[in-house]
Amino acid sequence: MRMLAEFQKTDRCIWFSHLDLQRTMQRALRRAQLPIAYSQGFNPHAELSFASALPVGVSSLCEILDVRLDGELAPEAFVQAMNGVLPRGLRICAARLVEDRFPAPMAKMAQAGYEALAFGADLRQAARDFLASQRFEVEKPSKGKVRQLDIRPMVQALDVELQGEDSRLTLLVTCTNADNLKPELLLEALCPGGRFQVTRTRLLAQGGAPLFAWTEA
Amino acid sequence: MLYDRIAPLLPRVQKPARYTGGEVNMVVKDPAKMDVRFAFCFADTYEVGMSHLGMKILYHILNKEEKVYCERVFAPWVDMEALMRENGIPLFSLETFSPVREFDLVGFTLQYEMSYTNVLNMLELAGIPKLAAERGEEEPLVVAGGPCAFNPEPLCDFIDLFMVGDGEEQILDLVRQYDAFRKQGATKEQFLLHMAGRQGFYIPRFYRDSYDEAGGFLALTPTRPEAPATILKAFVPDMDAADYPDRFIVPFTETVFDRVSLEIARGCTRGCRFCQAGMLYRPQRERSLETLKRQAAALIASTGYEEISLSALSTGDYSCLPELVRGLMEQHKKDRVSVSLPSLRIDSVLGETLEETRQVKKTSLTFAPEAGSQRLRDVINKGVQEEQLLDNVSDAFAKGWNGVKLYFMIGLPTETEEDLLGIPALAKKVTERYFAVPKEQRQRGLRVTCSASSFVPKPFTPFQWEPQNSLQQLMDKQRFLREHFRIRGVEFNWHEPHLSFLEAAFARGDRRLGKVLLRAQELGCRFDGWNDCFRFDLWMQAFADCGLSCESYAYKRFDLDAPLPWDHIDCGVSKAFLRREWEKAQRAELSPDCRLHCHGCGIQAKFGKGVCPVAHAR
């Protein structure tokens, strides 16, 4: 069996990387002393994966952890044990047991939703211009080089609401294993040099469907 | 709160998690309810500082006090430093993002001479005047400890109080006395005068230095009756009774040593004549099997670490090492925890211990012959025989190991070309032992790594009177070795000799070097130990600007009878013993391990009968 768990990454925990998250979860699982399946070899580690890597500096309310078990474990017990050992800023909200052959959440990932605050900027016109464009090229640093990337087809929804001095943006963007638009790339294009606070709010499968139901049908 | 001003900078720096704390096992308290706030400063990056065991121990001990809050502070990397300066953000603690200048006590641990500019740079970033003389009653008290506090003179202009020796009990003494004095409304001066009389505390402002006409060091004289002529190190006699953390902070981001460290022993009985730690931490004191197993169990449970490393100056000398390794492995087999032995001496009881560590995880083997010839190994009292080393290596290769690291030093006293040639010759013999193992029995892919560092004479060693080789000599020797190091399967590394040159000056430096240090930091020197930051040109300018020369310190041969700038510090080992050892070195005469023969180093005379388990057993 496997345990799928939805968790939040907030507070000071937004500043460590995906690799750090893996290490942190590994050690939390060890502290919780749960019946987790471990790999063979000289460096045994828990067999775990995540639905999608979260960029450094972005909060999330909807990350998904997928971990293989080697014994009986109730979802409620998993949530309770893990929340007892996780640092402030990482919190499991829901968990569900699935069969080993249940599809990996990572494989079903298609889109991610974000909420962003852009401080001291009115981005309503910039967003309208963006949505009206056919192509929208930005510079993306990649492996020491900078390449041009058309991000327009990767943005499925972009709403802006003015909130006092700031703009509140709601985004829906491509997020698959192969193609993953980091929200900062879009935000930086809309508001160069701006200051943002970004939260991932949804992980979705093809066509905007939920990745899976948190309770068995 | 400061965090709100720091957060916007974080997307612009490398590894932002260095600056945000919040890790598992971080201590959380309400600063407003504290009697004493202690900023524990490590003058290097987060990754280096978080790997340091001493900091973990003292953090734990201080925070066990209900009304004391010890928080961590590290040197920001250069990208973060630039942004902090640009945005007027002062140096802050990771626990509560408090400005360092709001703390009562600001303590630095001095691990390495070449981190001194970071100490000054951190004070500057904190907005605390660097010179002790310029700090008023409102400013924090700046204190320092660690191995470099045994020759604290180059830092005397900047530090109010040094802690010399084992910190476990001493640091509590400091905060308790501080708290009591402040509650009485005492001034800094009154408090420091009081501390001057307590074991292990050195208050530099109560001493005056003097020099002869040629600039040679003459004396350090107390200027107040409360200041003793010599300061005896603080000392923890019983390691089982000494406090040890039951939890370590578990960093989110990768650090240099990210695992459970068990300090199995302090001190060393070998008496290598170049080794400062081997003299400073005498006598050798072991923790018992039961204590170590208990500490390991608590730490594994509280951290979730997957590895335990055994830490000591000479791990292999622990009296029941095989039982310890076996016991730890049994205790943690179900947790899938591996046990590693970092500093194996080549003549340690390897055999079964080796096999046991390999069962769980394969780590590469490290040997430190230090010198290439038997003659020179005898001079430095590294009582190691070549045949022994090669037999151990053969054994390891036959058991499936394929990685060996060999550490050497160049520029040791009396070194000749023949001694140097012994280094590649030994590496060659190691590879021959590998190829002598039948092909089907040995692990493929031989990796022999040879590192040569430059000898730095250190205070409180038998070589404290010796000059360092000149920079030119060291560079010539490195070139010579590179030419002789074209051996299949062997990689040769060497250290930056310019850095060792400066290290030598500061290791045996006097108070006059304070102004060089200040000047170097003003010129922009920091993170000198990091290749990409080290600016030798600026250092030379700093010396020139102060009218001093680095050569006169690094290349100095002290007269055996001359006063030394660190004579006022008493590490328990007598100068007479160091001198006898120096004389034996000249004759390439060995001093066997203390466990075989007591050489009368002075520790027992100083701390009383029974403190040295080895001397006591005789």
mmCIF file of N, CA, C and O in Angstrom, chain B residues 478-508:
data_model
loop_
_atom_site.group_PDB
_atom_site.id
_atom_site.type_symbol
_atom_site.label_atom_id
_atom_site.label_comp_id
_atom_site.label_asym_id
_atom_site.label_seq_id
_atom_site.Cartn_x
_atom_site.Cartn_y
_atom_site.Cartn_z
ATOM 1 N N GLN B 478 56.032 22.004 -3.306
ATOM 2 C CA GLN B 478 54.802 21.552 -3.968
ATOM 3 C C GLN B 478 55.079 21.205 -5.427
ATOM 4 O O GLN B 478 54.588 20.197 -5.942
ATOM 5 N N ARG B 479 55.864 22.055 -6.085
ATOM 6 C CA ARG B 479 56.173 21.802 -7.494
ATOM 7 C C ARG B 479 56.954 20.492 -7.625
ATOM 8 O O ARG B 479 56.652 19.655 -8.479
ATOM 9 N N PHE B 480 57.913 20.334 -6.751
ATOM 10 C CA PHE B 480 58.734 19.128 -6.722
ATOM 11 C C PHE B 480 57.839 17.880 -6.571
ATOM 12 O O PHE B 480 57.983 16.893 -7.299
ATOM 13 N N LEU B 481 56.880 17.968 -5.671
ATOM 14 C CA LEU B 481 56.003 16.815 -5.447
ATOM 15 C C LEU B 481 55.105 16.549 -6.654
ATOM 16 O O LEU B 481 54.915 15.407 -7.043
ATOM 17 N N ARG B 482 54.577 17.611 -7.231
ATOM 18 C CA ARG B 482 53.703 17.429 -8.401
ATOM 19 C C ARG B 482 54.435 16.678 -9.507
ATOM 20 O O ARG B 482 53.877 15.813 -10.160
ATOM 21 N N GLU B 483 55.720 17.015 -9.663
ATOM 22 C CA GLU B 483 56.505 16.346 -10.705
ATOM 23 C C GLU B 483 56.688 14.860 -10.409
ATOM 24 O O GLU B 483 56.806 14.052 -11.327
ATOM 25 N N HIS B 484 56.716 14.517 -9.134
ATOM 26 C CA HIS B 484 56.926 13.114 -8.777
ATOM 27 C C HIS B 484 55.634 12.370 -8.505
ATOM 28 O O HIS B 484 55.647 11.254 -8.029
ATOM 29 N N PHE B 485 54.521 13.016 -8.801
ATOM 30 C CA PHE B 485 53.240 12.401 -8.446
ATOM 31 C C PHE B 485 52.460 11.925 -9.653
ATOM 32 O O PHE B 485 51.244 11.989 -9.664
ATOM 33 N N ARG B 486 53.148 11.457 -10.669
ATOM 34 C CA ARG B 486 52.407 10.931 -11.818
ATOM 35 C C ARG B 486 52.279 9.420 -11.644
ATOM 36 O O ARG B 486 53.040 8.652 -12.192
ATOM 37 N N ILE B 487 51.326 9.033 -10.818
ATOM 38 C CA ILE B 487 51.151 7.619 -10.478
ATOM 39 C C ILE B 487 49.722 7.221 -10.817
ATOM 40 O O ILE B 487 48.778 7.934 -10.476
ATOM 41 N N ARG B 488 49.577 6.075 -11.465
ATOM 42 C CA ARG B 488 48.263 5.591 -11.875
ATOM 43 C C ARG B 488 47.357 5.370 -10.653
ATOM 44 O O ARG B 488 47.757 4.724 -9.688
ATOM 45 N N GLY B 489 46.159 5.922 -10.709
ATOM 46 C CA GLY B 489 45.197 5.709 -9.624
ATOM 47 C C GLY B 489 45.370 6.659 -8.448
ATOM 48 O O GLY B 489 44.655 6.556 -7.457
ATOM 49 N N VAL B 490 46.328 7.590 -8.549
ATOM 50 C CA VAL B 490 46.596 8.485 -7.427
ATOM 51 C C VAL B 490 46.344 9.938 -7.817
ATOM 52 O O VAL B 490 46.795 10.399 -8.859
ATOM 53 N N GLU B 491 45.605 10.618 -6.948
ATOM 54 C CA GLU B 491 45.361 12.040 -7.165
ATOM 55 C C GLU B 491 46.129 12.798 -6.087
ATOM 56 O O GLU B 491 46.135 12.398 -4.924
ATOM 57 N N PHE B 492 46.782 13.885 -6.494
ATOM 58 C CA PHE B 492 47.561 14.667 -5.539
ATOM 59 C C PHE B 492 46.940 16.052 -5.363
ATOM 60 O O PHE B 492 46.725 16.774 -6.333
ATOM 61 N N ASN B 493 46.637 16.413 -4.127
ATOM 62 C CA ASN B 493 46.082 17.744 -3.825
ATOM 63 C C ASN B 493 47.040 18.489 -2.918
ATOM 64 O O ASN B 493 47.716 17.880 -2.110
ATOM 65 N N TRP B 494 47.045 19.800 -3.042
ATOM 66 C CA TRP B 494 47.861 20.567 -2.109
ATOM 67 C C TRP B 494 47.087 21.802 -1.662
ATOM 68 O O TRP B 494 46.100 22.181 -2.279
ATOM 69 N N HIS B 495 47.519 22.382 -0.570
ATOM 70 C CA HIS B 495 46.809 23.518 0.001
ATOM 71 C C HIS B 495 47.466 24.822 -0.437
ATOM 72 O O HIS B 495 48.652 24.852 -0.735
ATOM 73 N N GLU B 496 46.696 25.858 -0.428
ATOM 74 C CA GLU B 496 47.152 27.204 -0.743
ATOM 75 C C GLU B 496 48.208 27.646 0.283
ATOM 76 O O GLU B 496 47.867 27.876 1.451
ATOM 77 N N PRO B 497 49.491 27.752 -0.084
ATOM 78 C CA PRO B 497 50.511 28.053 0.936
ATOM 79 C C PRO B 497 50.421 29.484 1.470
ATOM 80 O O PRO B 497 50.830 29.746 2.600
ATOM 81 N N HIS B 498 49.855 30.412 0.672
ATOM 82 C CA HIS B 498 49.739 31.798 1.150
ATOM 83 C C HIS B 498 48.856 31.881 2.390
ATOM 84 O O HIS B 498 49.079 32.690 3.283
ATOM 85 N N LEU B 499 47.839 31.036 2.386
ATOM 86 C CA LEU B 499 46.915 31.017 3.512
ATOM 87 C C LEU B 499 47.629 30.468 4.764
ATOM 88 O O LEU B 499 47.480 31.008 5.862
ATOM 89 N N SER B 500 48.423 29.415 4.575
ATOM 90 C CA SER B 500 49.172 28.839 5.699
ATOM 91 C C SER B 500 50.193 29.836 6.251
ATOM 92 O O SER B 500 50.490 29.840 7.451
ATOM 93 N N PHE B 501 50.723 30.647 5.379
ATOM 94 C CA PHE B 501 51.690 31.686 5.759
ATOM 95 C C PHE B 501 51.027 32.681 6.727
ATOM 96 O O PHE B 501 51.552 32.975 7.815
ATOM 97 N N LEU B 502 49.845 33.143 6.372
ATOM 98 C CA LEU B 502 49.113 34.059 7.255
ATOM 99 C C LEU B 502 48.678 33.359 8.543
ATOM 100 O O LEU B 502 48.734 33.929 9.638
ATOM 101 N N GLU B 503 48.260 32.122 8.382
ATOM 102 C CA GLU B 503 47.826 31.341 9.549
ATOM 103 C C GLU B 503 48.975 31.242 10.552
ATOM 104 O O GLU B 503 48.764 31.363 11.766
ATOM 105 N N ALA B 504 50.195 31.048 10.042
ATOM 106 C CA ALA B 504 51.363 30.931 10.921
ATOM 107 C C ALA B 504 51.592 32.232 11.683
ATOM 108 O O ALA B 504 51.898 32.225 12.876
ATOM 109 N N ALA B 505 51.421 33.362 11.001
ATOM 110 C CA ALA B 505 51.630 34.651 11.669
ATOM 111 C C ALA B 505 50.619 34.832 12.799
ATOM 112 O O ALA B 505 50.978 35.214 13.915
ATOM 113 N N PHE B 506 49.356 34.530 12.527
ATOM 114 C CA PHE B 506 48.322 34.771 13.532
ATOM 115 C C PHE B 506 48.328 33.711 14.628
ATOM 116 O O PHE B 506 47.998 33.998 15.778
ATOM 117 N N ALA B 507 48.724 32.487 14.295
ATOM 118 C CA ALA B 507 48.759 31.437 15.304
ATOM 119 C C ALA B 507 49.752 31.801 16.408
ATOM 120 O O ALA B 507 49.488 31.579 17.588
ATOM 121 N N ARG B 508 50.914 32.354 16.038
ATOM 122 C CA ARG B 508 51.927 32.689 17.042
ATOM 123 C C ARG B 508 52.050 34.208 17.200
ATOM 124 O O ARG B 508 53.084 34.729 17.618
#
